[in-house]
Amino acid sequence: MRINSLSLENYRNIIRCDLTPGEGVNLIVGDNAQGKTNLMEAIWLLTGEKTFRYGREHDIPRLDMDRETQRTRVYANVFAEGRDQELEYILWPRRQVKINGITEPGRGAFSGKLCCVIFSPNHLSLVRDGPAERRDFLDGAISQLRPQYIKVLSDYNRALAQRSTLLREAFRDRGRLDLLPVFDYHVARLGSLIQVTRQSYLTRLAEYAAGFHQGISAGKEELSVRYTIGGTGSGILDPEGSREELEQALLSLLEQGREEDLRLGSTGAGPHRDDLALRLSGRAARNFASQGQQRSIVLSLKLAECEMIADTMHSQPVVLLDDVMSELDRSRREYLLNRLTGRQVFITACDDSLLWETSDAEVVAVQNGEFYPGGFPICEEEG
Ligand SMILES: Nc1ncnc2c1ncn2[C@@H]1O[C@H](COP(=O)(O)OP(=O)(O)OP(=O)(O)O)[C@@H](O)[C@H]1O
């Protein structure tokens, strides 16, 4: 997969940008706060209509644009699924997703078209923050490969919300309890589907990630990644069970935990409580990994994600490295760049020193939301 051309209009601090990226490494260079991450974010939006950073989508339209006459738009001509295709996302005045000129209703239409893997400093939270970050990583990675999974996730979240509402009503009026088994059934059926999908994705991802981590740490450390069941299912549900087994076990857990759920007004068991256990040479990475080790773990997971996409889609993903190269030591940078050959890569950096390591990179300079392919124009001296 690759991006043949990219156009942005009124996207954050970018009034207009038209780029024809190279097929290999594209080095986006500029000082702080010039628009580098904005470009990466815009590309990422074309993978699943979601931003990977602070704020929400309604913060994206350029603040001082004329909202009466102008629009906020991301457009790309991409090579995906063996052919050139057009992806268009209009965020203002009205949210609209178009693929090859045809408007797509609902969310998730871009899923499975342009697959990207992104690594930004925020992703260190994968190791050091709570389980929600790791579940999001897993769900995001699977969603790019299986558009149906997005629907299963949203149906599950709806079932969970409806069950919570009913639990709160039934706490005051026990008569409402008659309806609970219907929601238990939906939560158990959809929840078990999510658990087996995550588990099967993770089994393969873990093997790739362990291999990459061996390479990054020169064989000194061993990375293990495992799916773990959380909440009241912890130690009771077998994460490697079949879907039917998990569904039955989840159903009994929901029945057994009913009084506790009623008291708390929420559901104590299910995939919304699960986690990814990341261990480095036998120790919990969250508690023991240094900053550099955390970076290596995330790097291994991201490279593994690339392999998963290549295996499933039979095509290499586009890789977005936002602000991470300067944080890696030379050997890790070299390892990463070697693993990325043959893929279209976008790297942001504050200077072009990386050019020494990526001699065939295409450079795009950025200043104040304006993009200059080939570097800044040479200004003629006045006088
Ligand atoms: N809706 C918006 N309208 C106008 N400007 C915005 C909007 N949202 C964000 N910005 C501005 O865009 C500018 C560039 O942000 P960006 O995150 O792309 O910088 P960057 O070049 O990646 O910098 P750094 O190297 O510091 O990460 C920032 O000054 C930010 O305040």
CSV table of N, CA and C in Angstrom, one decimal, residues 47 81 107-113 115 139-154 312-313:
chain,number,residue,atom,x,y,z
A,47,THR,N,-7.4,6.0,7.7
A,47,THR,CA,-7.4,4.6,8.0
A,47,THR,C,-8.7,4.2,8.8
A,81,GLU,N,-5.5,-2.5,-2.1
A,81,GLU,CA,-6.3,-3.7,-2.7
A,81,GLU,C,-5.9,-3.9,-4.2
A,107,ARG,N,-19.9,4.8,10.1
A,107,ARG,CA,-18.5,4.8,10.4
A,107,ARG,C,-17.8,3.5,9.9
A,108,GLY,N,-16.5,3.6,9.8
A,108,GLY,CA,-15.7,2.4,9.5
A,108,GLY,C,-15.5,2.1,8.0
A,109,ALA,N,-16.0,3.0,7.1
A,109,ALA,CA,-15.9,2.7,5.7
A,109,ALA,C,-14.4,2.6,5.2
A,110,PHE,N,-13.5,3.3,5.8
A,110,PHE,CA,-12.1,3.3,5.4
A,110,PHE,C,-11.4,2.0,5.8
A,111,SER,N,-12.0,1.3,6.8
A,111,SER,CA,-11.3,0.2,7.4
A,111,SER,C,-11.0,-0.9,6.3
A,112,GLY,N,-9.7,-1.3,6.3
A,112,GLY,CA,-9.3,-2.3,5.3
A,112,GLY,C,-8.8,-1.8,4.0
A,113,LYS,N,-8.9,-0.4,3.8
A,113,LYS,CA,-8.4,0.2,2.6
A,113,LYS,C,-6.9,0.5,2.7
A,115,CYS,N,-4.0,0.7,5.0
A,115,CYS,CA,-3.6,0.3,6.4
A,115,CYS,C,-2.3,1.0,6.7
A,139,ASP,N,-7.7,-3.5,19.7
A,139,ASP,CA,-8.9,-3.3,18.9
A,139,ASP,C,-8.7,-2.5,17.6
A,140,GLY,N,-7.8,-1.5,17.7
A,140,GLY,CA,-7.5,-0.6,16.6
A,140,GLY,C,-6.8,-1.5,15.5
A,141,ALA,N,-5.8,-2.3,15.9
A,141,ALA,CA,-5.1,-3.1,15.0
A,141,ALA,C,-6.0,-4.1,14.3
A,142,ILE,N,-6.8,-4.7,15.1
A,142,ILE,CA,-7.7,-5.8,14.5
A,142,ILE,C,-8.7,-5.1,13.5
A,143,SER,N,-9.2,-3.9,13.9
A,143,SER,CA,-10.3,-3.2,13.1
A,143,SER,C,-9.7,-2.9,11.7
A,144,GLN,N,-8.4,-2.6,11.6
A,144,GLN,CA,-7.9,-2.2,10.3
A,144,GLN,C,-8.0,-3.5,9.4
A,145,LEU,N,-7.9,-4.6,10.0
A,145,LEU,CA,-7.9,-5.9,9.2
A,145,LEU,C,-9.2,-6.5,8.9
A,146,ARG,N,-10.1,-6.3,9.9
A,146,ARG,CA,-11.4,-6.9,9.8
A,146,ARG,C,-12.5,-5.8,10.1
A,147,PRO,N,-13.0,-5.3,9.0
A,147,PRO,CA,-14.1,-4.2,9.2
A,147,PRO,C,-15.2,-4.7,10.1
A,148,GLN,N,-15.6,-6.0,10.0
A,148,GLN,CA,-16.7,-6.6,10.8
A,148,GLN,C,-16.5,-6.4,12.3
A,149,TYR,N,-15.2,-6.4,12.7
A,149,TYR,CA,-14.9,-6.4,14.1
A,149,TYR,C,-15.4,-5.0,14.7
A,150,ILE,N,-15.3,-4.0,13.9
A,150,ILE,CA,-15.8,-2.6,14.4
A,150,ILE,C,-17.2,-2.7,14.8
A,151,LYS,N,-18.0,-3.5,14.0
A,151,LYS,CA,-19.5,-3.6,14.3
A,151,LYS,C,-19.7,-4.4,15.6
A,152,VAL,N,-18.9,-5.5,15.7
A,152,VAL,CA,-19.0,-6.3,16.9
A,152,VAL,C,-18.7,-5.5,18.2
A,153,LEU,N,-17.6,-4.7,18.1
A,153,LEU,CA,-17.2,-3.9,19.2
A,153,LEU,C,-18.3,-2.9,19.6
A,154,SER,N,-18.9,-2.3,18.5
A,154,SER,CA,-19.9,-1.2,18.9
A,154,SER,C,-21.2,-1.9,19.4
A,312,THR,N,-2.0,-10.6,6.3
A,312,THR,CA,-3.5,-10.6,6.1
A,312,THR,C,-3.8,-10.0,4.8
A,313,MET,N,-3.2,-8.8,4.5
A,313,MET,CA,-3.7,-8.0,3.3
A,313,MET,C,-2.8,-8.3,2.1
